[in-house]
Amino acid sequence: MSCLKPYAARKLQCAATMPVINTDNLDEKQVQLLSEMCILIDENDRKIGADTKKNCHLNSNIDNGLLHRAFSVFIFNSEEKLLLQQRSDAKITFPGCFTNTCCSHPLHTASELEEKDAIGVRRAAQRRLKAELGIPMEQVTPDEMTYLTRIHYKAQSDGVWGEHEIDYILFMQKDVEVNPDPNEIKSHCYVTKEQLKEMLEKAKRKELEITPWFSLIAETFLFKWWDNLSNLKQFMDHDCIHRM
């Protein structure tokens, strides 16, 4: 992992002919979400257009440089335990994997495209916390979320689907009501630092699966941030994109 200063973005070389992908064997609700429009960006997180969630997550497009904006939310309760979710088996990418509280994408809409203080991303996080975990929107307002930094990573889920994102890291400490959608979430739990470290060790032994972005964040930044929940401002870095 290294933190690189902004550099000139490569020209996207997307294939002229899109591959035909059979989605008949995938979950109907998750397939419907593939039509959502994600925000296309260059490697410096500048907006360059929009494309469907489906096209953004095909390895064939990712290999040609297609990159989109995303976010990862970490919610801690009053006991400083982290809320984790296990992605449902219906998910198209990384089904059944454990991950942080919520991971998704801002959409190419006016309210979620707004960039000042990452307000569009924070609004998207509020929307998805409601959709996935059933957390009432008034309990997770954008102004309660601390935007720390961004990471840029790429990972394959299988031979067809994958991720290539610049991921905004959002922290919040609050006791919230949770009522997950089973189509999105298989299970959820609150963990201590020690319990998460045990999970990471189990993942190394292939005893459970953790999403690649969560693993990267946990192995690099998470525990330092976790130790300083009451003083996160010292870690806020909105200039650097960490290339991982």
CSV table of C-alpha atoms in Angstrom, one decimal, residues 61-166:
chain,number,residue,atom,x,y,z
A,61,ASN,CA,-14.5,-3.4,-18.1
A,62,ILE,CA,-12.4,-3.1,-14.9
A,63,ASP,CA,-9.4,-4.5,-16.8
A,64,ASN,CA,-9.9,-1.7,-19.3
A,65,GLY,CA,-9.7,1.0,-16.6
A,66,LEU,CA,-13.4,1.6,-15.7
A,67,LEU,CA,-13.4,3.2,-12.2
A,68,HIS,CA,-16.3,4.4,-10.0
A,69,ARG,CA,-16.9,6.2,-6.7
A,70,ALA,CA,-17.9,4.2,-3.6
A,71,PHE,CA,-18.0,4.5,0.2
A,72,SER,CA,-17.4,2.4,3.3
A,73,VAL,CA,-19.2,3.2,6.5
A,74,PHE,CA,-17.9,2.1,10.0
A,75,ILE,CA,-20.4,2.5,12.8
A,76,PHE,CA,-19.3,2.0,16.4
A,77,ASN,CA,-21.7,1.8,19.4
A,78,SER,CA,-21.3,3.5,22.8
A,79,GLU,CA,-19.1,0.6,23.9
A,80,GLU,CA,-16.8,1.2,21.0
A,81,LYS,CA,-17.7,-2.0,19.3
A,82,LEU,CA,-17.8,-2.0,15.5
A,83,LEU,CA,-21.0,-3.1,13.6
A,84,LEU,CA,-20.1,-5.7,11.0
A,85,GLN,CA,-22.4,-7.3,8.4
A,86,GLN,CA,-22.1,-10.6,6.5
A,87,ARG,CA,-23.2,-10.0,2.9
A,88,SER,CA,-26.1,-12.2,1.8
A,89,ASP,CA,-25.6,-15.1,-0.5
A,90,ALA,CA,-27.8,-13.2,-3.0
A,91,LYS,CA,-25.1,-10.5,-3.5
A,92,ILE,CA,-23.5,-10.6,-6.9
A,93,THR,CA,-20.0,-9.6,-5.7
A,94,PHE,CA,-18.4,-11.2,-2.6
A,95,PRO,CA,-21.5,-13.1,-1.4
A,96,GLY,CA,-21.3,-14.4,2.2
A,97,CYS,CA,-18.3,-12.3,3.0
A,98,PHE,CA,-18.0,-10.4,6.3
A,99,THR,CA,-17.3,-6.7,5.9
A,100,ASN,CA,-17.7,-3.3,7.6
A,101,THR,CA,-21.1,-1.8,8.5
A,102,CYS,CA,-22.1,-0.7,5.0
A,103,CYS,CA,-20.4,-0.5,1.6
A,104,SER,CA,-22.0,0.8,-1.5
A,105,HIS,CA,-22.0,3.6,-4.1
A,106,PRO,CA,-23.3,7.1,-4.5
A,107,LEU,CA,-25.5,7.3,-7.6
A,108,HIS,CA,-25.3,9.7,-10.5
A,109,THR,CA,-28.1,11.9,-9.1
A,110,ALA,CA,-28.0,15.6,-8.3
A,111,SER,CA,-28.0,15.1,-4.5
A,112,GLU,CA,-25.3,12.4,-4.5
A,113,LEU,CA,-23.1,14.1,-7.1
A,114,GLU,CA,-22.6,17.1,-4.8
A,115,GLU,CA,-18.9,17.1,-3.8
A,116,LYS,CA,-18.5,19.9,-1.2
A,117,ASP,CA,-17.4,18.2,2.1
A,118,ALA,CA,-18.3,14.8,0.4
A,119,ILE,CA,-22.0,15.6,1.2
A,120,GLY,CA,-23.2,13.6,-1.8
A,121,VAL,CA,-21.3,10.5,-0.6
A,122,ARG,CA,-22.6,11.0,2.9
A,123,ARG,CA,-26.2,11.2,1.7
A,124,ALA,CA,-25.7,8.0,-0.3
A,125,ALA,CA,-24.4,6.4,2.9
A,126,GLN,CA,-27.5,7.4,4.8
A,127,ARG,CA,-29.7,6.0,2.0
A,128,ARG,CA,-27.9,2.6,2.0
A,129,LEU,CA,-27.8,2.3,5.8
A,130,LYS,CA,-31.6,2.4,5.7
A,131,ALA,CA,-31.8,0.1,2.7
A,132,GLU,CA,-29.4,-2.6,4.0
A,133,LEU,CA,-29.6,-2.4,7.7
A,134,GLY,CA,-32.9,-0.8,8.2
A,135,ILE,CA,-31.4,2.0,10.3
A,136,PRO,CA,-33.8,4.9,10.5
A,137,MET,CA,-32.5,7.8,8.4
A,138,GLU,CA,-32.9,10.3,11.2
A,139,GLN,CA,-30.4,8.2,13.2
A,140,VAL,CA,-27.6,8.4,10.6
A,141,THR,CA,-27.7,12.0,9.3
A,142,PRO,CA,-24.9,13.0,7.0
A,143,ASP,CA,-23.6,15.6,9.5
A,144,GLU,CA,-23.0,12.9,12.0
A,145,MET,CA,-20.6,11.1,9.6
A,146,THR,CA,-16.9,11.9,9.7
A,147,TYR,CA,-15.3,11.7,6.3
A,148,LEU,CA,-11.7,10.5,6.9
A,149,THR,CA,-9.9,9.8,3.6
A,150,ARG,CA,-10.1,7.8,0.4
A,151,ILE,CA,-8.7,4.5,-0.8
A,152,HIS,CA,-8.3,3.2,-4.4
A,153,TYR,CA,-8.3,-0.5,-4.8
A,154,LYS,CA,-9.2,-3.3,-7.3
A,155,ALA,CA,-10.4,-6.8,-6.6
A,156,GLN,CA,-12.0,-9.7,-8.5
A,157,SER,CA,-15.0,-11.5,-6.9
A,158,ASP,CA,-15.1,-14.3,-9.5
A,159,GLY,CA,-14.3,-14.7,-13.1
A,160,VAL,CA,-17.1,-12.3,-14.2
A,161,TRP,CA,-17.6,-9.7,-11.4
A,162,GLY,CA,-15.3,-7.5,-9.4
A,163,GLU,CA,-14.7,-4.1,-7.9
A,164,HIS,CA,-12.6,-1.1,-9.0
A,165,GLU,CA,-13.3,1.9,-6.7
A,166,ILE,CA,-12.2,5.0,-5.0
